[in-house]
JSON list of C-alpha atoms in Angstrom, two decimals:
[
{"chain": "A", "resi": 1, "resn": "UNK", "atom": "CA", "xyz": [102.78, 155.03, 66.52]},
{"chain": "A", "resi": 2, "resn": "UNK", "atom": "CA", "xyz": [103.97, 153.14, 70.05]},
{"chain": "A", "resi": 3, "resn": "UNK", "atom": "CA", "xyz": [101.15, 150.98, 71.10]},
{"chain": "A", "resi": 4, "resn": "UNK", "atom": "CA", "xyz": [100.00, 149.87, 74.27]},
{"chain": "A", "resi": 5, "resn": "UNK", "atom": "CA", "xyz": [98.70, 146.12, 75.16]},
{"chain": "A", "resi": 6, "resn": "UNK", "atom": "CA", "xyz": [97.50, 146.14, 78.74]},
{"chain": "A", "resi": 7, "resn": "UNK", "atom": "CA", "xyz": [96.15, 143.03, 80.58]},
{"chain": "A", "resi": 8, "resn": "UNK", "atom": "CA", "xyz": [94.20, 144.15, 83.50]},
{"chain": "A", "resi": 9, "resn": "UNK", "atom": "CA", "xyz": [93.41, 141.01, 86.13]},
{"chain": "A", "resi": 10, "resn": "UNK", "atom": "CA", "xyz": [92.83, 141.60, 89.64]},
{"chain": "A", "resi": 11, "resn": "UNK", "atom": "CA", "xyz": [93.36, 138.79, 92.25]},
{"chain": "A", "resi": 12, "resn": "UNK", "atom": "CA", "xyz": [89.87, 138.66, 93.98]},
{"chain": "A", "resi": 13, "resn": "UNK", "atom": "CA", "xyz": [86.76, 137.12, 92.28]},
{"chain": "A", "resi": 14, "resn": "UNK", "atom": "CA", "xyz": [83.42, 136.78, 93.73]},
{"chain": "A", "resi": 15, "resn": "UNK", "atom": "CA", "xyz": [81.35, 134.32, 91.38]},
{"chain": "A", "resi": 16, "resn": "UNK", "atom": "CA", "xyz": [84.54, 131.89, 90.39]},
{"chain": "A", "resi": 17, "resn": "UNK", "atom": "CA", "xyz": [87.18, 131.64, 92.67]},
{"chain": "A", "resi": 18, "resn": "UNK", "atom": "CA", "xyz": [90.45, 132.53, 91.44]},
{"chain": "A", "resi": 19, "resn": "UNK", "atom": "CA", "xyz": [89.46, 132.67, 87.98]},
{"chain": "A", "resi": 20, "resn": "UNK", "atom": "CA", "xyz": [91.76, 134.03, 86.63]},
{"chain": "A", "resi": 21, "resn": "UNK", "atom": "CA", "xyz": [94.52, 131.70, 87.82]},
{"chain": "A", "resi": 22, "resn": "UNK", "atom": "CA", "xyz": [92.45, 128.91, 87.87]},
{"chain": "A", "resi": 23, "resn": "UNK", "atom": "CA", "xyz": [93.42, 125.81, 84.69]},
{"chain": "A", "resi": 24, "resn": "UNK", "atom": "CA", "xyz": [91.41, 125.85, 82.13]},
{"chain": "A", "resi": 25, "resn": "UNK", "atom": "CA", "xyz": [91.84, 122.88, 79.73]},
{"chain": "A", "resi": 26, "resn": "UNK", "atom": "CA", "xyz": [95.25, 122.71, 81.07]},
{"chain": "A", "resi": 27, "resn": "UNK", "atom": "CA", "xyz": [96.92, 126.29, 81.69]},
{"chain": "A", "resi": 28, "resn": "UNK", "atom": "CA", "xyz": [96.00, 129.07, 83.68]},
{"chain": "A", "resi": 29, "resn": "UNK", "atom": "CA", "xyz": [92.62, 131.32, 81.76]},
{"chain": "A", "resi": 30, "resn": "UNK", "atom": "CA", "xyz": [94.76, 134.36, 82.06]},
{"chain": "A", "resi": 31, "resn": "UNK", "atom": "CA", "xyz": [97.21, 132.13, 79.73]},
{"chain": "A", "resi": 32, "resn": "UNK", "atom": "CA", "xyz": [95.40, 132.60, 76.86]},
{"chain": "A", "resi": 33, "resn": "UNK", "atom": "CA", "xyz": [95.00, 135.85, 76.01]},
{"chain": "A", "resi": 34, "resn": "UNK", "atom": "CA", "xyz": [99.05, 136.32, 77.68]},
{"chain": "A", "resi": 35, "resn": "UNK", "atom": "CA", "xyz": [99.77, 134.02, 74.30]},
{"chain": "A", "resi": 36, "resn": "UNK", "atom": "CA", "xyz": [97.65, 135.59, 72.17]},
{"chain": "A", "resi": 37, "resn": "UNK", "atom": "CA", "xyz": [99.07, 139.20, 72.82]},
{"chain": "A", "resi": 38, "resn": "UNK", "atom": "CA", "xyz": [102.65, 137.94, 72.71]},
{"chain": "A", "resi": 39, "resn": "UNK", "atom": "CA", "xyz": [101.58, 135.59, 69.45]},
{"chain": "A", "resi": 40, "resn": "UNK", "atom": "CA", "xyz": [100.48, 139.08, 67.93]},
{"chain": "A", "resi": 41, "resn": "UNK", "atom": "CA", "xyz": [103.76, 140.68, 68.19]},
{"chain": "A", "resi": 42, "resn": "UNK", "atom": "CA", "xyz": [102.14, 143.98, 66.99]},
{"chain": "A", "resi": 43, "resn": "UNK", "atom": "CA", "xyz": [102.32, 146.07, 70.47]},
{"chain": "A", "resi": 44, "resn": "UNK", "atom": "CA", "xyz": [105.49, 147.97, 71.31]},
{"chain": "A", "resi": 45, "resn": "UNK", "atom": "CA", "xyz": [105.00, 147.29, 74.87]},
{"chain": "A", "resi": 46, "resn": "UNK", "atom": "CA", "xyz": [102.66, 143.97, 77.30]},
{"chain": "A", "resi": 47, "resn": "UNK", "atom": "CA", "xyz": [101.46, 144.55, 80.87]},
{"chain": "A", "resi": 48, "resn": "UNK", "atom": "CA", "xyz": [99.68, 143.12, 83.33]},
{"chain": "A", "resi": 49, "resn": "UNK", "atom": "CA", "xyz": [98.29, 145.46, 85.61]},
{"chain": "A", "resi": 50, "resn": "UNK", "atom": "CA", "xyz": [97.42, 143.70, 89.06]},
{"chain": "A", "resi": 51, "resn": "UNK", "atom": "CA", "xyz": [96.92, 143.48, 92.52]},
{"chain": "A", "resi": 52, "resn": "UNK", "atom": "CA", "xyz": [97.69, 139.81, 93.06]},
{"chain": "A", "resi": 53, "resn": "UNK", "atom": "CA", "xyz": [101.33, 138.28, 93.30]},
{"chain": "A", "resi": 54, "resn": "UNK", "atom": "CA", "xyz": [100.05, 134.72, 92.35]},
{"chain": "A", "resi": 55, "resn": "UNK", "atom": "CA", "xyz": [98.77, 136.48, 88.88]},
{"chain": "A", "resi": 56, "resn": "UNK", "atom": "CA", "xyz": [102.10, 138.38, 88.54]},
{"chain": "A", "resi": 57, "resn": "UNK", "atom": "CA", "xyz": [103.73, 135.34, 88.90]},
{"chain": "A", "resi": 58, "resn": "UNK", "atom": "CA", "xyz": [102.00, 133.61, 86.56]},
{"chain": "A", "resi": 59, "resn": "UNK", "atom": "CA", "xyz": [102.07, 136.75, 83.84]},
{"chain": "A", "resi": 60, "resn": "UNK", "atom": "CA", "xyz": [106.19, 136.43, 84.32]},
{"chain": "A", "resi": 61, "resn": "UNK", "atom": "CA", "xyz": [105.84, 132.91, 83.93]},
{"chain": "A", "resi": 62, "resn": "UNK", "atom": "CA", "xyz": [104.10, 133.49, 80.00]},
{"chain": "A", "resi": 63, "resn": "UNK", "atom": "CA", "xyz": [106.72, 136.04, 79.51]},
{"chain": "A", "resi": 64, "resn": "UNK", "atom": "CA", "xyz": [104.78, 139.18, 80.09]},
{"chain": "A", "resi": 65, "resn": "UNK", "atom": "CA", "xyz": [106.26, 142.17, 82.79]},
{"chain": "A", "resi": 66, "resn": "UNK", "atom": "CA", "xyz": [104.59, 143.67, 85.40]},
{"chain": "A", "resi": 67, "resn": "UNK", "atom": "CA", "xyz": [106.28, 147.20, 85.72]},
{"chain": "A", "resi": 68, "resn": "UNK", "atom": "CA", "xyz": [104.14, 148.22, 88.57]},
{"chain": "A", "resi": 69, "resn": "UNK", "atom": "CA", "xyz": [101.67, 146.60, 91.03]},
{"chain": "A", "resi": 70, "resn": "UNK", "atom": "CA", "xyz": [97.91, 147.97, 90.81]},
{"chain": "A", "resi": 71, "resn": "UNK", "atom": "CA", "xyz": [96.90, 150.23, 94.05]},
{"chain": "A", "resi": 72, "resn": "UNK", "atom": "CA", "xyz": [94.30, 148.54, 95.75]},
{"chain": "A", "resi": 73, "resn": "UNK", "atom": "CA", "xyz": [92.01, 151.23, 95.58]},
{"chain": "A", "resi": 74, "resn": "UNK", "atom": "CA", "xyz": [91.49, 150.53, 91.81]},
{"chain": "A", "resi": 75, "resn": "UNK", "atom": "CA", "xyz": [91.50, 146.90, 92.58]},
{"chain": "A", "resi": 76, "resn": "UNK", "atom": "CA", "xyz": [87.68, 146.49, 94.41]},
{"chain": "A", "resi": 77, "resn": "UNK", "atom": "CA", "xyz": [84.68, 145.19, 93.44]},
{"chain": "A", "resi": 78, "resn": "UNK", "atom": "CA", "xyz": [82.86, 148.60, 92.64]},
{"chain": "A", "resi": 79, "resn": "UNK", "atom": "CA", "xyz": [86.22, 149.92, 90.37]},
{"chain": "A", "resi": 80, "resn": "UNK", "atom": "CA", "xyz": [85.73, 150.32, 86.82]},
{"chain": "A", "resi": 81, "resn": "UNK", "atom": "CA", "xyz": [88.31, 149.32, 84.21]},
{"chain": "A", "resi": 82, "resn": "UNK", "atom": "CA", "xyz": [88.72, 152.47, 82.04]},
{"chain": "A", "resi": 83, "resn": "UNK", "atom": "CA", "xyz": [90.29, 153.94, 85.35]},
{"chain": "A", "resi": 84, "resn": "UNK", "atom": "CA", "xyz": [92.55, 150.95, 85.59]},
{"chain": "A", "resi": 85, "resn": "UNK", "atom": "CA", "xyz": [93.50, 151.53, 82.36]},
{"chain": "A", "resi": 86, "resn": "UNK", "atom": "CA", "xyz": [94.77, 155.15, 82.44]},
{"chain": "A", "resi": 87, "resn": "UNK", "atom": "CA", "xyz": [96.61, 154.27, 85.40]},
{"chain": "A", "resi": 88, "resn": "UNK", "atom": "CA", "xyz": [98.45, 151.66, 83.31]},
{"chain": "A", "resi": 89, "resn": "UNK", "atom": "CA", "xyz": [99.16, 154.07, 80.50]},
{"chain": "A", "resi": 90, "resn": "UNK", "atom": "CA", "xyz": [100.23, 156.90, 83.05]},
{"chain": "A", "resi": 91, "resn": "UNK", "atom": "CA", "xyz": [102.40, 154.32, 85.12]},
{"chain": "A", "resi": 92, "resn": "UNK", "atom": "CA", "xyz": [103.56, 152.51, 81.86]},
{"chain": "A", "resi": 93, "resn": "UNK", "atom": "CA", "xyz": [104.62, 155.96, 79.88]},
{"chain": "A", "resi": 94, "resn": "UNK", "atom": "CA", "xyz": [106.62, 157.32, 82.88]},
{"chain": "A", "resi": 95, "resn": "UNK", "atom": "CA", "xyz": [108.60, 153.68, 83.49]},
{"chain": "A", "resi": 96, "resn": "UNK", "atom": "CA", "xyz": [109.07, 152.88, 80.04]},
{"chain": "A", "resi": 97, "resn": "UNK", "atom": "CA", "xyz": [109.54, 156.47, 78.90]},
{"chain": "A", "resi": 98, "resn": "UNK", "atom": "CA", "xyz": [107.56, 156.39, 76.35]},
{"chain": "A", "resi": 99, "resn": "UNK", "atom": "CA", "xyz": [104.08, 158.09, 74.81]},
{"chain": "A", "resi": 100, "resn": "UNK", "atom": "CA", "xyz": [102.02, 155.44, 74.02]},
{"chain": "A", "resi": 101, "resn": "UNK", "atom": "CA", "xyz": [99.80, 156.62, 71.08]},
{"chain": "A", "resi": 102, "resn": "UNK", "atom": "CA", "xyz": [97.24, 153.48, 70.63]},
{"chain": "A", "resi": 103, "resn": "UNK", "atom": "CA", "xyz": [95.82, 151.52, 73.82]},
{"chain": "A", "resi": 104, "resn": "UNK", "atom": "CA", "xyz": [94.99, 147.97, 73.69]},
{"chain": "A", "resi": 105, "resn": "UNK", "atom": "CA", "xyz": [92.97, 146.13, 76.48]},
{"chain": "A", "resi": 106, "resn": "UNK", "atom": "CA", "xyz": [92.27, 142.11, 76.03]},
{"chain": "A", "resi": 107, "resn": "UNK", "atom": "CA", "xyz": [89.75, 140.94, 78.80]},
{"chain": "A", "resi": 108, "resn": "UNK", "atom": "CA", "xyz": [91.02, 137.74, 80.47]},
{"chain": "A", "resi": 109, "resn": "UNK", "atom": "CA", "xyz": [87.43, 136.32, 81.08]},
{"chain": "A", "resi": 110, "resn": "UNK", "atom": "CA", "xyz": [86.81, 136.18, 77.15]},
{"chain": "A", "resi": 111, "resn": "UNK", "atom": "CA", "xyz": [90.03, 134.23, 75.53]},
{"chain": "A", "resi": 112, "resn": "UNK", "atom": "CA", "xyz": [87.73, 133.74, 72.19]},
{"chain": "A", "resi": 113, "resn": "UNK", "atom": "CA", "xyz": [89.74, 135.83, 69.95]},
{"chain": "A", "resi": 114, "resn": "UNK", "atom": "CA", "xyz": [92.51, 135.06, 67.37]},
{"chain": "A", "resi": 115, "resn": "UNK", "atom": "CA", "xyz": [95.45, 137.01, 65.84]},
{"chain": "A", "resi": 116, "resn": "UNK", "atom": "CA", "xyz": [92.75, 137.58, 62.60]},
{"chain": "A", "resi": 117, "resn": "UNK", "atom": "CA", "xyz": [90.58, 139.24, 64.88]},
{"chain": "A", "resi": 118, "resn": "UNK", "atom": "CA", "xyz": [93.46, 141.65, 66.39]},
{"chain": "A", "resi": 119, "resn": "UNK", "atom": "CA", "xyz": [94.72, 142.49, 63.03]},
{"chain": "A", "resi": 120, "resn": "UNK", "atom": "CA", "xyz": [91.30, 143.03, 61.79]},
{"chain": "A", "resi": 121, "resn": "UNK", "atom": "CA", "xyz": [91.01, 145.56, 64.74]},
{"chain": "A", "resi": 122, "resn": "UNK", "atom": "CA", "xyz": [94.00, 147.27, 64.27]},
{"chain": "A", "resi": 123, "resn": "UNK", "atom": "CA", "xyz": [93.41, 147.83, 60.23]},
{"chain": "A", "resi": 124, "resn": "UNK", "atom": "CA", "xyz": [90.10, 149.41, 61.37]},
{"chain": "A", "resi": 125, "resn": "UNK", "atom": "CA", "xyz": [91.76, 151.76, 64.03]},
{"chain": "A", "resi": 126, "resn": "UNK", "atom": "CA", "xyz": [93.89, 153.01, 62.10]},
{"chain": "A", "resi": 127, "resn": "UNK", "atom": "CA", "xyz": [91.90, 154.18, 59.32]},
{"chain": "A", "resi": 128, "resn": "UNK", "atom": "CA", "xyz": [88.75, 155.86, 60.58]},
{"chain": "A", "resi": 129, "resn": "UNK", "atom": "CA", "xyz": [89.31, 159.15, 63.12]},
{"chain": "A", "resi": 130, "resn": "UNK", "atom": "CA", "xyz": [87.60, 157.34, 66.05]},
{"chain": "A", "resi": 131, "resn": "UNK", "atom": "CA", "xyz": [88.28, 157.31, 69.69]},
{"chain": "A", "resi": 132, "resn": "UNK", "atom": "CA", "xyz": [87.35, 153.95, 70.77]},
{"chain": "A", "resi": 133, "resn": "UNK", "atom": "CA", "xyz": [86.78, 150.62, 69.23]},
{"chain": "A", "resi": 134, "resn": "UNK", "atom": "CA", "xyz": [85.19, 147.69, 71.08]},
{"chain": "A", "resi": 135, "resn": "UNK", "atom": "CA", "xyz": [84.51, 144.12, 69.64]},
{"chain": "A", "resi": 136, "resn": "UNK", "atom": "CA", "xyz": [80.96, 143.08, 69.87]},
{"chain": "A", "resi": 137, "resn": "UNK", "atom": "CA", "xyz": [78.50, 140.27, 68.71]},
{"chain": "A", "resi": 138, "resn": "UNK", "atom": "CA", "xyz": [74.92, 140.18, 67.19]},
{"chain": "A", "resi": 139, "resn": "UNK", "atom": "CA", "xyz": [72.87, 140.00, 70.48]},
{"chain": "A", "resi": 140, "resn": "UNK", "atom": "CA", "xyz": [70.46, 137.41, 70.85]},
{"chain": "A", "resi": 141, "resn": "UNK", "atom": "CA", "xyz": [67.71, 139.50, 72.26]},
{"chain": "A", "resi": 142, "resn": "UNK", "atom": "CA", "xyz": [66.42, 142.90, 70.91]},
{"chain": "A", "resi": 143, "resn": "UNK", "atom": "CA", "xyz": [65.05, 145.62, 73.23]},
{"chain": "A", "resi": 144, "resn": "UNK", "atom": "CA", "xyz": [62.81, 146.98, 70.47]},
{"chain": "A", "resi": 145, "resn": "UNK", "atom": "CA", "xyz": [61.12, 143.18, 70.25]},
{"chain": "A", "resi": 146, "resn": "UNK", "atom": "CA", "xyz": [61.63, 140.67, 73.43]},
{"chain": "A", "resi": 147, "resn": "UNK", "atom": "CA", "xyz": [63.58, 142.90, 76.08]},
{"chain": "A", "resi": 148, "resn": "UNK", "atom": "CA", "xyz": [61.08, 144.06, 78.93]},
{"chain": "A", "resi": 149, "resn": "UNK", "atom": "CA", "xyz": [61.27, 146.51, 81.91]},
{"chain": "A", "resi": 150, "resn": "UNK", "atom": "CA", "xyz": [59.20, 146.75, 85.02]},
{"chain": "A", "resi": 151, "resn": "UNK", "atom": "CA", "xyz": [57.81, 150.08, 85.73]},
{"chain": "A", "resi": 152, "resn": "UNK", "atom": "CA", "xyz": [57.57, 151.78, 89.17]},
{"chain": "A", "resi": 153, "resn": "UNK", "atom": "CA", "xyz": [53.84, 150.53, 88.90]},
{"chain": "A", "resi": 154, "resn": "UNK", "atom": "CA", "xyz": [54.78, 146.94, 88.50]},
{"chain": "A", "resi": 155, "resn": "UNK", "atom": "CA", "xyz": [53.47, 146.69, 85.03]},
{"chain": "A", "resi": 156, "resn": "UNK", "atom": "CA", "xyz": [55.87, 145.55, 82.55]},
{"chain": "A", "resi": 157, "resn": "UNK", "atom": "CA", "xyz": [56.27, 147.62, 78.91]},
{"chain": "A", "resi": 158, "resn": "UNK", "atom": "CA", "xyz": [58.94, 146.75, 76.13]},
{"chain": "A", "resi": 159, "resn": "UNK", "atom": "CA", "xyz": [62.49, 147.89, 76.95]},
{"chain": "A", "resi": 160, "resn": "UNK", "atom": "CA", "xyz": [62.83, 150.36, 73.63]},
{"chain": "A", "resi": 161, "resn": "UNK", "atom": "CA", "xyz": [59.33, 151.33, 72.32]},
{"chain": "A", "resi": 162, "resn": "UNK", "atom": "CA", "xyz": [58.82, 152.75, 68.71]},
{"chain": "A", "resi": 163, "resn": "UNK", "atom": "CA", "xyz": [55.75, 154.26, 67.25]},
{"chain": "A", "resi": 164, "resn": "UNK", "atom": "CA", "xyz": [55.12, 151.32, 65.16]},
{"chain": "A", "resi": 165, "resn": "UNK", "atom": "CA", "xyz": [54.97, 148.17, 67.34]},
{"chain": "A", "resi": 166, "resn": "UNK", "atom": "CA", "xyz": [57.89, 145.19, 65.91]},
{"chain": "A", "resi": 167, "resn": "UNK", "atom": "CA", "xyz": [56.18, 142.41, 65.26]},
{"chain": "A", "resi": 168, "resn": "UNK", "atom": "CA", "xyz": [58.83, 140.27, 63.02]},
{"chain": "A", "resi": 169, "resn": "UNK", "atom": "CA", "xyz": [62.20, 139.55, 64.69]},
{"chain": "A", "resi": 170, "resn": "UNK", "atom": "CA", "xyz": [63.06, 140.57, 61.04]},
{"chain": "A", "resi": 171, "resn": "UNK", "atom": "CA", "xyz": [61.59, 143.79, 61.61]},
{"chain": "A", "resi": 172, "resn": "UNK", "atom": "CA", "xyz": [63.40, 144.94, 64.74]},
{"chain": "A", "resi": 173, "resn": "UNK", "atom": "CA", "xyz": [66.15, 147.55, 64.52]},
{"chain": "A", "resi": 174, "resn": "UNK", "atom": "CA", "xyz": [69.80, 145.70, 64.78]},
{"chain": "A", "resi": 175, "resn": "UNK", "atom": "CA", "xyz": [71.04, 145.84, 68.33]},
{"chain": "A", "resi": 176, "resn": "UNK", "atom": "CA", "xyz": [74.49, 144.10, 69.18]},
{"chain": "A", "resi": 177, "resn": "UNK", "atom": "CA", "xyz": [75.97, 143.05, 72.20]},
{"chain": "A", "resi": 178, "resn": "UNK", "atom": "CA", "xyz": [79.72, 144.11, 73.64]},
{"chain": "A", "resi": 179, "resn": "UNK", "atom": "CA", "xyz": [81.24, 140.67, 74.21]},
{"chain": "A", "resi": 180, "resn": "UNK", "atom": "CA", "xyz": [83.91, 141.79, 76.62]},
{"chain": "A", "resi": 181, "resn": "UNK", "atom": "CA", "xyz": [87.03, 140.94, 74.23]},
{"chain": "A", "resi": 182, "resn": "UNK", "atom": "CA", "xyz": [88.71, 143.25, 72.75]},
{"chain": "A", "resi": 183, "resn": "UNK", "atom": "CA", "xyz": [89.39, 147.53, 73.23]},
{"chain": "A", "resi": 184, "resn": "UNK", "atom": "CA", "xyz": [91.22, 150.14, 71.42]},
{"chain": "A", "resi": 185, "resn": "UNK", "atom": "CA", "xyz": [91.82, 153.29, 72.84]},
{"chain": "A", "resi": 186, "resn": "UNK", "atom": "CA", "xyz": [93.34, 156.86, 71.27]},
{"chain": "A", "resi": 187, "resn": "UNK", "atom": "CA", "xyz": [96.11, 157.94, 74.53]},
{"chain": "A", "resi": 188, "resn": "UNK", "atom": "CA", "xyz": [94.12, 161.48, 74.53]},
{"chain": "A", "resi": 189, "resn": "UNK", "atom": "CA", "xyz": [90.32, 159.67, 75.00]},
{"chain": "A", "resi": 190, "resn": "UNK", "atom": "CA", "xyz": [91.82, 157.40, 77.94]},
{"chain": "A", "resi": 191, "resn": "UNK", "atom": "CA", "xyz": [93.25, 160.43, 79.39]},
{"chain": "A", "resi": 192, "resn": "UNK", "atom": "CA", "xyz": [90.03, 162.51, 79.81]},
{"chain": "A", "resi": 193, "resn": "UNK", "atom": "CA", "xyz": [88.34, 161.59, 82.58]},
{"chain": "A", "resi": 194, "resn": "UNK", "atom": "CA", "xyz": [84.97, 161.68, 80.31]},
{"chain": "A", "resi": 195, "resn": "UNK", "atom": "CA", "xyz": [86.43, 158.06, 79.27]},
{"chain": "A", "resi": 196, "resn": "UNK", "atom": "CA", "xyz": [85.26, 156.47, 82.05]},
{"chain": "A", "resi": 197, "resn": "UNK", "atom": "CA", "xyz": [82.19, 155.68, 79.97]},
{"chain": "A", "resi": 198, "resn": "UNK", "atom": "CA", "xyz": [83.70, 155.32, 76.61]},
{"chain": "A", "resi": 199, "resn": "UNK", "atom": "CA", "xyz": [80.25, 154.76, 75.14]},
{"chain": "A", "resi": 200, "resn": "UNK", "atom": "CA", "xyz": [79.30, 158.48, 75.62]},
{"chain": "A", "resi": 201, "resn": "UNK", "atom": "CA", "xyz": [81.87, 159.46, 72.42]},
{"chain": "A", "resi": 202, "resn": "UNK", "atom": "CA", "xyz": [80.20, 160.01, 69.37]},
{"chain": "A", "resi": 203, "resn": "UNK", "atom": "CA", "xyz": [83.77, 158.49, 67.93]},
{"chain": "A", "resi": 204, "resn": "UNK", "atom": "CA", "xyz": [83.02, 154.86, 68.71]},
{"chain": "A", "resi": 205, "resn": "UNK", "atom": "CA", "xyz": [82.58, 151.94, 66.53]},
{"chain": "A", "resi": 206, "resn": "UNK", "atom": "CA", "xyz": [82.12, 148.17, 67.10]},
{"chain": "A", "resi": 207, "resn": "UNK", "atom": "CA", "xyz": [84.49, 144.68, 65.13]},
{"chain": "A", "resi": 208, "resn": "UNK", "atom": "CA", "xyz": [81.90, 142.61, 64.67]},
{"chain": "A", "resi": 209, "resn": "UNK", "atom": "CA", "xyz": [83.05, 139.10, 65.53]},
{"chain": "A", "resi": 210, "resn": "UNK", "atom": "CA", "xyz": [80.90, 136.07, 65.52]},
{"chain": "A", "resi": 211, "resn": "UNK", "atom": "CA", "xyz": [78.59, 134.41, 67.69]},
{"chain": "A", "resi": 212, "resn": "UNK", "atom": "CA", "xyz": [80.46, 132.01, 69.44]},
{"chain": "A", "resi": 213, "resn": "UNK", "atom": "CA", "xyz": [83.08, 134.77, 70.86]},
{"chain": "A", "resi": 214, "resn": "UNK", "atom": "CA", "xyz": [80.26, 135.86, 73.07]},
{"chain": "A", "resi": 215, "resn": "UNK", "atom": "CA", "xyz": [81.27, 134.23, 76.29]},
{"chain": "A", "resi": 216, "resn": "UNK", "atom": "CA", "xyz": [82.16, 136.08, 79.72]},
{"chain": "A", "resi": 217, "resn": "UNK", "atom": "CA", "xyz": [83.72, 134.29, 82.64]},
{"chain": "A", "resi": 218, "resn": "UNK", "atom": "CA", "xyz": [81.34, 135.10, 84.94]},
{"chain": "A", "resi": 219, "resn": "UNK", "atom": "CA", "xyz": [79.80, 131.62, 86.69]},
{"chain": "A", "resi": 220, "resn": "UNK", "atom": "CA", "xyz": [81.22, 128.18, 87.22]},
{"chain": "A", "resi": 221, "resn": "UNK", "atom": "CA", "xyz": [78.69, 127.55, 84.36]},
{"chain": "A", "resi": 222, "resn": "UNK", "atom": "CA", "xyz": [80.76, 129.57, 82.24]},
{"chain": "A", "resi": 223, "resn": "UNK", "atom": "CA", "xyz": [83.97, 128.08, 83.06]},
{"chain": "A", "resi": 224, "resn": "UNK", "atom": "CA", "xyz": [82.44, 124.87, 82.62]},
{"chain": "A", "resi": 225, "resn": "UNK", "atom": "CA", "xyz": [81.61, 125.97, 79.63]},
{"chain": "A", "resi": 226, "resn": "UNK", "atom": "CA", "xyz": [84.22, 127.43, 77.45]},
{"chain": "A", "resi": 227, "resn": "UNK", "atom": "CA", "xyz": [86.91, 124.80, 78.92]},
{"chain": "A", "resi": 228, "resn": "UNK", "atom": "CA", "xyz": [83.88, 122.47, 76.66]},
{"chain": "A", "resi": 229, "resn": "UNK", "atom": "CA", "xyz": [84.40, 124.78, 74.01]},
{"chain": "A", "resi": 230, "resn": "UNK", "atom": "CA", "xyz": [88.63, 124.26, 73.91]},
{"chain": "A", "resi": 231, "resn": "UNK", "atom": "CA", "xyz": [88.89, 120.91, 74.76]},
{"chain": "A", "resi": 232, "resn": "UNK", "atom": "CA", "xyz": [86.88, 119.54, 72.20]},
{"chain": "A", "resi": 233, "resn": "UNK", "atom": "CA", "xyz": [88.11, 121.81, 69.48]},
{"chain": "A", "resi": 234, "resn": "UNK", "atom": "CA", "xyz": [85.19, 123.82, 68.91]},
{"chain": "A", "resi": 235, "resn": "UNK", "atom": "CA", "xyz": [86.41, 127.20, 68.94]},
{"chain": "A", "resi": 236, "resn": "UNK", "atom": "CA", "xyz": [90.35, 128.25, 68.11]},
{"chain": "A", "resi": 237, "resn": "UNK", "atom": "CA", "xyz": [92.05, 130.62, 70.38]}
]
């Protein structure tokens, strides 16, 4: 089976300028996850889809091509990925002629993930009939026990109600959170348009990875914070 590893980064960033050029803890955030898909050596074929020549350049520099620079109409604020995506895998199949059979996406704004991880992935993928898998972490809040909504009335009521209130964390039906890392894709489920929200398969299942992994480059806080994290050793990427 020919797989797919796509690395989607678009030059313009609203809440951290240039992120995804920008050094973190002393190379370029889109660095790390470059290395860590080239590290894996599992994926037939690496891309970086993108708008920006300053990331291209920097991809080449780490050794990964760009066959094709993203249209900017799937390169503004409001565009989704999974579009972004099949454009990569349509672009990518017709260049490289070549059917692609597994799709995989790294994020650049999460680069807490290690070759384990991927493998673990992969194993998974490969073995159930699924469509989609997506790496996620416990979440920290639960919508059956601490999440809230405010109704068209202004009162607030609990985000997920059940006939018997939760009192007990303990209690609470598990809820986990996507942590923006890592996606696998079957070629036919990126293809149908119903993709562009994955989560409405009923062939979809979650690598649970642990707490820590759940940071997305969002803020300068975050930044701040994960170049913390791999400067003083406390995570391995």
């Amino acid at each position: 089976m020919n797989m797919l590893l796509t690395v989607c980064c678009r030059g313009g960033s609203k809440g951290v300028k240039n992120k995804n050029i920008r050094n973190l803890a002393g190379k370029p955030l889109i660095a790390y996850t470059l290395e860590t898909a080239k590290k894996w050596g599992k994926a037939d074929t690496i891309i970086c889809s993108t708008d920006s020549k300053a990331v291209a350049d920097v991809a080449k520099e780490y050794g990964v091509e760009i066959p094709f620079m993203r249209p900017k109409s799937l390169a503004t604020d409001t565009m989704g990925k999974i579009p972004v995506i099949r454009h990569a895998l349509i672009e990518s199949e017709k260049i490289y002629d070549t059917k692609f059979d597994i799709i995989v996406d790294l994020d650049v704004t999460n680069p807490i993930r290690t070759i384990e991880d991927l493998n673990n992935c992969l194993k998974i993928f490969q073995e159930k009939d699924i469509d989609f898998l997506l790496s996620a972490v416990k979440a920290r809040k639960n919508p059956y026990m601490n999440m809230l909504e405010i109704k068209k009335d202004g009162l607030v009521t609990i985000s997920k109600r059940l006939e018997r209130p939760i009192l007990r964390r303990q209690d609470a039906p598990k809820v986990y959170s996507a942590n923006a890392s890592i996606y696998f894709y079957r070629r036919e489920f990126l293809l149908d348009e119903k993709s562009n929200w994955p989560l409405s398969s009923n062939r979809v299942i979650i690598y649970l990875m642990n707490e820590w992994s759940a940071v997305d480059i969002d803020t300068e806080l975050d930044f701040r914070f994960i170049e913390f994290l791999i400067k003083d050793r406390l995570v391995s990427i």
